[in-house]
Amino acid sequence: MKEQLQALQTEALEKVTQASSRKELQDVRVAYLGKKGPITEVLRGMGKLSKEERPVIGELANTVRGAIAEAINHKQAVIEAAELEKQLAAETIDVTLPGRPVPTGGAHLLTTIVEEIEDLFIGMGFEVKEGPEVETDYFNFEALNLPKEHPARDMQDSFYITEEILMRTHTSPVQARTMTAIKDKRPVKMICPGKVYRRDTDDATHSHQFTQIEGLLVDKNVRMSDLKGVLDHFAKQMFGEDREIRLRPSFFPFTEPSVEMDISCKVCNGKGCSVCKKTGWIEILGAGMVHPRVLEMAGYDPTEYSGFAFGMGPERIAMLKYGVDDIRHFYTNDIRFLKQYHKQ
Ligand code: FA5
């Protein structure tokens, strides 16, 4: 029985050595140490042994069982360590690899240009105001010296909602609103960006809904030369010193005198194209000295105060600055167009 036990130990340790997975090891454990295993079998047969032999064989059986169990446990630790090693190797992260790009959105070119213009005027001390897009006939026209039946109303074909309410055709009503709201009639220096609506036929430079940025400066002794200085500074900052700028006499019922400002076309470099309608120039804004009637209607004394105002089209400014050849690109939301102007 002694030899039998020793042979069992040798055999079991051999199997432990050969086992290469947890499963194989578990099979060895069950085969040799399990209830139906050979060692249990030996112990069961101890009853047949003599009194003297019993403790000797019992001790040996326990020693053999202990040696096998220890070998199994040791091998189990080795297998687990190897498995962990394998897993770690498989899951290794190369921290030096560049990360996967996360797609992000970007500001629309129009938003960027409006913010750029705002920053420029904030730098000159203007504050940014807002006004409603659904406007009264009074502020859109009458307070700007455009009484009902005035022929100049035809310059801005309008979307009326009721007889007295319309979608604003320009941002100029914010001039009248701002001045009217100031109770102590102090000087004003504001810009107002916003959407405007006109029954214009869409083409390369016209849209039925577009953006304007209004500017208004009212103070004592404001002159046309102040307006020219501000517009010149704006244009040079926006387009660079080398772009050509011209002021043309014009007419707006709310300014006297009135001008329009043109910038040389970047799309064709002044040679003439569909964007500049073969003229080499694109009109970007209307401006002038605030009409005394407008000051008066808003409660300002025109003998004490004077001012200048302007209204510009940021879409046209963006077109000129970035060489965009059609205003409709701003509204058709072709991501390939928009992406070109996303800031990184
Ligand atoms: C006006 O709207 C005046 N309120 C501007 C003004 C303000 C004059 C203050 C004097 C004092 P006008 O209709 O010209 O003016 O439009 C001003 C600018 O808006 C134009 O120079 C142009 O840049 C832009 N604009 C006009 N119509 C359209 C259109 N349909 N699509 C895109 N931009 C337009």
XYZ file of C-alpha atoms and ligand atoms in Angstrom:
378
model
C 0.000 0.000 0.000
C 2.944 2.220 0.727
C 4.310 1.681 -2.770
C 0.870 2.203 -4.206
C 0.611 5.594 -2.481
C 4.093 6.646 -3.568
C 3.333 5.608 -7.152
C 0.110 7.642 -6.968
C 2.045 10.686 -5.826
C 4.592 10.356 -8.641
C 1.806 9.895 -11.204
C -0.229 12.852 -9.877
C 2.763 15.186 -9.750
C 3.579 14.209 -13.337
C 0.008 15.121 -14.407
C 0.255 18.413 -12.528
C 3.424 19.238 -14.419
C 1.755 18.413 -17.724
C -1.427 20.438 -17.031
C -1.348 23.660 -18.992
C -4.741 25.180 -18.209
C -7.013 25.698 -15.233
C -9.389 23.132 -16.663
C -6.696 20.445 -16.960
C -5.512 21.235 -13.452
C -9.026 20.989 -12.095
C -9.350 17.577 -13.775
C -6.174 16.418 -11.983
C -7.529 17.762 -8.680
C -10.807 15.864 -9.102
C -9.064 12.700 -10.323
C -6.592 12.426 -7.417
C -8.087 14.322 -4.510
C -11.801 13.930 -5.225
C -14.167 11.703 -3.229
C -13.920 8.981 -5.819
C -10.154 9.400 -6.235
C -7.505 6.695 -5.519
C -6.279 8.257 -2.246
C -9.784 8.214 -0.756
C -9.977 4.674 -2.011
C -6.768 3.757 -0.120
C -8.024 5.423 3.037
C -11.274 3.499 2.781
C -9.393 0.232 2.663
C -7.438 1.045 5.848
C -9.864 -1.003 7.903
C -8.286 -4.097 6.526
C -4.818 -3.070 7.745
C -3.185 -4.132 10.940
C -3.167 -1.839 13.958
C 0.516 -1.054 13.451
C 0.221 -0.346 9.749
C -2.822 1.936 10.057
C -1.158 5.090 11.455
C 1.830 4.714 9.151
C -0.306 4.400 6.034
C -2.718 7.072 7.293
C 0.111 9.516 7.751
C 1.601 8.650 4.391
C -1.755 9.069 2.683
C -2.120 12.521 4.236
C 1.417 13.451 3.225
C 0.762 12.324 -0.349
C -2.528 14.218 -0.443
C -0.809 17.320 0.941
C 2.030 17.105 -1.588
C -0.419 16.756 -4.514
C -2.608 19.607 -3.233
C 0.399 21.851 -2.807
C 1.693 21.029 -6.285
C -1.771 21.777 -7.721
C -2.009 25.100 -5.854
C 1.436 26.109 -6.947
C 0.702 25.192 -10.561
C -2.600 27.090 -10.346
C -0.727 30.226 -9.289
C 1.692 29.770 -12.174
C -1.149 29.313 -14.709
C -3.037 32.344 -13.351
C 0.069 34.499 -13.515
C 0.667 33.398 -17.124
C -2.955 34.128 -18.029
C -2.757 37.572 -16.459
C 0.460 38.248 -18.306
C -1.216 37.218 -21.580
C -4.245 39.398 -20.888
C -2.103 42.407 -20.030
C -0.088 41.934 -23.203
C -3.300 41.729 -25.260
C -4.752 44.815 -23.633
C -1.656 46.948 -23.793
C -2.432 50.585 -24.556
C 0.071 52.523 -26.574
C -0.219 55.911 -24.951
C 1.943 57.438 -27.651
C -0.672 56.736 -30.380
C -2.576 59.846 -31.512
C -6.178 59.895 -30.209
C -9.171 59.247 -32.450
C -10.452 62.603 -33.719
C -13.752 63.686 -32.145
C -15.860 65.455 -34.775
C -16.802 68.899 -33.538
C -19.041 71.598 -34.949
C -17.896 75.083 -35.776
C -19.342 78.537 -36.007
C -21.159 79.435 -39.234
C -19.181 81.884 -41.373
C -21.906 84.474 -40.857
C -21.679 84.156 -37.059
C -17.906 84.532 -37.278
C -18.110 87.660 -39.418
C -20.808 89.264 -37.240
C -18.676 88.629 -34.139
C -15.636 90.040 -35.910
C -17.545 93.218 -36.814
C -18.967 93.483 -33.289
C -15.469 93.210 -31.796
C -14.215 95.928 -34.097
C -16.937 98.366 -33.057
C -16.761 97.407 -29.373
C -13.088 98.359 -29.700
C -14.219 101.807 -30.848
C -16.506 102.174 -27.812
C -19.864 101.102 -29.335
C -22.270 98.977 -27.297
C -24.265 96.095 -28.817
C -28.078 96.385 -28.805
C -30.927 94.153 -29.974
C -34.339 94.814 -31.465
C -37.376 92.768 -32.518
C -37.559 91.074 -35.927
C -41.348 91.458 -35.958
C -41.661 95.222 -35.989
C -44.301 97.927 -36.036
C -44.832 100.057 -39.113
C -44.124 103.031 -36.858
C -40.544 102.060 -35.927
C -39.688 100.397 -39.255
C -40.825 103.394 -41.323
C -42.587 106.329 -39.693
C -40.054 107.077 -36.946
C -37.421 107.027 -39.689
C -39.064 109.834 -41.643
C -40.921 107.455 -43.950
C -44.590 108.340 -43.473
C -47.271 106.111 -44.997
C -47.464 106.491 -48.797
C -43.850 107.795 -48.890
C -42.452 106.600 -52.236
C -39.140 105.578 -50.619
C -40.991 102.722 -48.855
C -40.799 100.975 -52.226
C -37.005 100.726 -51.789
C -37.653 97.939 -49.287
C -40.429 95.566 -50.381
C -41.904 94.263 -47.162
C -43.537 91.182 -45.648
C -46.549 92.575 -43.787
C -48.263 90.540 -41.078
C -51.076 93.031 -40.439
C -51.572 96.616 -41.632
C -49.370 97.834 -38.782
C -46.990 94.927 -38.189
C -44.319 93.577 -40.502
C -41.054 91.654 -40.559
C -38.470 94.420 -40.209
C -36.915 95.333 -43.558
C -33.733 96.735 -41.977
C -32.132 97.176 -38.553
C -32.679 100.960 -38.636
C -35.797 100.764 -36.387
C -33.366 99.924 -33.552
C -31.969 103.476 -33.995
C -35.387 104.941 -33.273
C -36.126 102.445 -30.485
C -32.801 103.102 -28.742
C -33.085 106.894 -28.900
C -36.744 106.866 -27.827
C -35.940 104.619 -24.831
C -33.249 106.951 -23.478
C -35.133 109.204 -21.126
C -32.338 111.638 -20.230
C -31.400 112.101 -23.904
C -27.710 111.422 -23.363
C -25.283 110.630 -26.239
C -25.713 107.267 -27.999
C -23.049 104.956 -29.447
C -24.451 101.572 -30.419
C -24.474 98.840 -33.029
C -27.248 96.320 -33.574
C -26.810 93.071 -35.518
C -29.879 91.093 -36.571
C -31.965 89.389 -39.241
C -34.030 91.415 -41.706
C -36.614 90.416 -44.329
C -37.441 91.789 -47.776
C -39.420 90.667 -50.754
C -36.238 90.724 -52.835
C -35.700 88.166 -55.576
C -32.822 85.892 -54.553
C -29.685 86.115 -56.706
C -25.898 86.016 -56.170
C -25.937 89.096 -53.898
C -29.569 89.303 -52.728
C -31.501 87.179 -50.298
C -35.081 87.625 -49.058
C -33.788 87.147 -45.507
C -30.364 88.443 -44.635
C -28.378 90.079 -41.846
C -27.675 93.715 -41.155
C -25.595 95.522 -38.578
C -26.862 98.963 -37.719
C -24.638 101.637 -36.227
C -25.687 104.884 -34.547
C -23.663 107.617 -32.915
C -25.439 110.693 -31.517
C -23.625 113.419 -29.616
C -22.871 117.109 -29.792
C -20.915 118.286 -32.862
C -20.902 114.968 -34.719
C -19.871 115.541 -38.343
C -19.747 113.749 -41.664
C -15.959 113.520 -41.264
C -16.509 111.435 -38.077
C -18.647 109.023 -40.090
C -16.017 108.835 -42.826
C -13.272 108.218 -40.256
C -15.178 105.377 -38.569
C -16.131 103.724 -41.889
C -12.603 104.056 -43.223
C -11.138 102.487 -40.077
C -13.720 99.672 -40.233
C -13.023 98.934 -43.918
C -9.243 98.930 -43.487
C -9.447 96.615 -40.476
C -11.867 94.312 -42.249
C -10.383 94.106 -45.712
C -6.802 95.311 -45.330
C -5.113 98.559 -46.297
C -4.775 97.592 -49.955
C -8.486 97.116 -50.783
C -10.183 99.981 -52.594
C -13.117 101.730 -50.939
C -15.461 104.338 -52.360
C -18.317 106.423 -50.991
C -21.131 107.338 -53.383
C -23.824 109.958 -52.754
C -27.132 108.213 -52.112
C -30.549 108.751 -50.595
C -32.208 107.469 -47.433
C -35.126 109.414 -45.911
C -33.612 108.993 -42.434
C -30.175 110.443 -43.227
C -29.103 113.709 -44.837
C -26.677 113.692 -46.547
C -26.620 109.976 -47.390
C -23.915 107.783 -48.877
C -23.321 104.207 -49.887
C -19.984 102.499 -49.454
C -18.573 100.099 -52.039
C -15.561 97.792 -51.784
C -13.627 96.554 -54.798
C -14.694 93.022 -55.735
C -12.307 90.315 -54.544
C -13.886 87.584 -56.636
C -12.704 89.209 -59.910
C -10.198 91.734 -58.488
C -12.224 94.594 -59.891
C -12.388 93.229 -63.456
C -16.130 92.578 -63.375
C -18.036 89.341 -62.639
C -21.514 88.067 -61.737
C -20.966 88.920 -58.065
C -20.231 92.605 -58.729
C -22.596 92.685 -61.721
C -19.646 93.565 -64.002
C -18.945 96.810 -62.114
C -15.869 95.754 -60.115
C -17.529 97.060 -56.912
C -19.902 95.657 -54.283
C -22.059 97.848 -52.096
C -21.715 96.867 -48.450
C -23.484 99.608 -46.549
C -25.691 102.656 -46.533
C -24.948 105.545 -44.183
C -25.395 109.237 -43.533
C -25.986 111.985 -40.990
C -29.116 111.271 -38.929
C -31.984 113.364 -40.308
C -33.064 116.137 -37.880
C -36.668 114.851 -38.120
C -35.545 111.405 -36.865
C -33.715 112.955 -33.916
C -36.745 115.104 -33.145
C -39.243 112.203 -33.307
C -37.064 110.278 -30.833
C -37.028 113.247 -28.458
C -33.570 114.650 -29.232
C -33.131 118.370 -29.935
C -31.551 118.561 -33.422
C -30.180 122.037 -32.700
C -28.157 120.570 -29.844
C -27.431 117.033 -31.094
C -26.281 115.575 -34.392
C -25.322 112.039 -35.320
C -24.402 109.551 -37.965
C -25.827 106.130 -38.756
C -24.977 103.225 -41.016
C -26.448 99.865 -41.958
C -24.203 97.174 -43.386
C -24.706 93.708 -44.883
C -22.408 91.117 -43.197
C -23.114 88.494 -45.904
C -21.708 90.844 -48.533
C -18.770 91.656 -46.261
C -18.025 87.944 -45.804
C -18.320 87.433 -49.579
C -15.797 90.182 -50.206
C -13.446 89.106 -47.469
C -13.412 85.398 -48.290
C -14.214 85.470 -52.015
C -17.604 83.710 -51.651
C -19.261 83.884 -55.051
C -22.938 83.487 -54.087
C -24.904 84.723 -51.052
C -27.100 81.592 -51.233
C -24.160 79.514 -49.936
C -24.869 81.006 -46.494
C -28.352 79.530 -46.393
C -28.231 76.242 -48.293
C -26.180 74.645 -45.492
C -23.826 72.617 -47.647
C -21.471 71.290 -44.980
C -18.562 71.235 -47.466
C -18.916 74.998 -47.898
C -19.403 75.733 -44.202
C -16.510 73.535 -43.059
C -13.966 75.564 -45.028
C -14.515 78.419 -42.613
C -14.503 76.547 -39.318
C -11.825 77.869 -37.027
C -9.597 75.119 -35.631
C -30.737 100.100 -45.597
O -31.279 99.051 -45.256
C -30.591 101.211 -44.640
N -31.369 100.970 -43.470
C -29.128 101.387 -44.304
C -28.836 102.670 -43.571
C -28.773 102.647 -42.187
C -28.646 103.841 -44.257
C -28.508 103.818 -41.494
C -28.402 105.013 -43.576
C -28.308 104.988 -42.208
P -29.983 99.220 -47.932
O -31.281 98.775 -48.389
O -29.072 99.812 -48.957
O -30.060 100.253 -46.749
O -29.234 98.003 -47.241
C -28.028 98.142 -46.520
C -27.061 97.004 -46.843
O -27.705 95.739 -46.632
C -26.628 96.960 -48.292
O -25.536 97.829 -48.504
C -26.267 95.521 -48.481
O -24.964 95.262 -47.958
C -27.250 94.809 -47.621
N -28.413 94.329 -48.388
C -29.459 95.024 -48.866
N -30.343 94.226 -49.477
C -29.842 92.975 -49.389
C -30.287 91.680 -49.813
N -31.465 91.516 -50.414
N -29.514 90.619 -49.558
C -28.348 90.772 -48.905
N -27.867 91.947 -48.457
C -28.611 93.039 -48.702
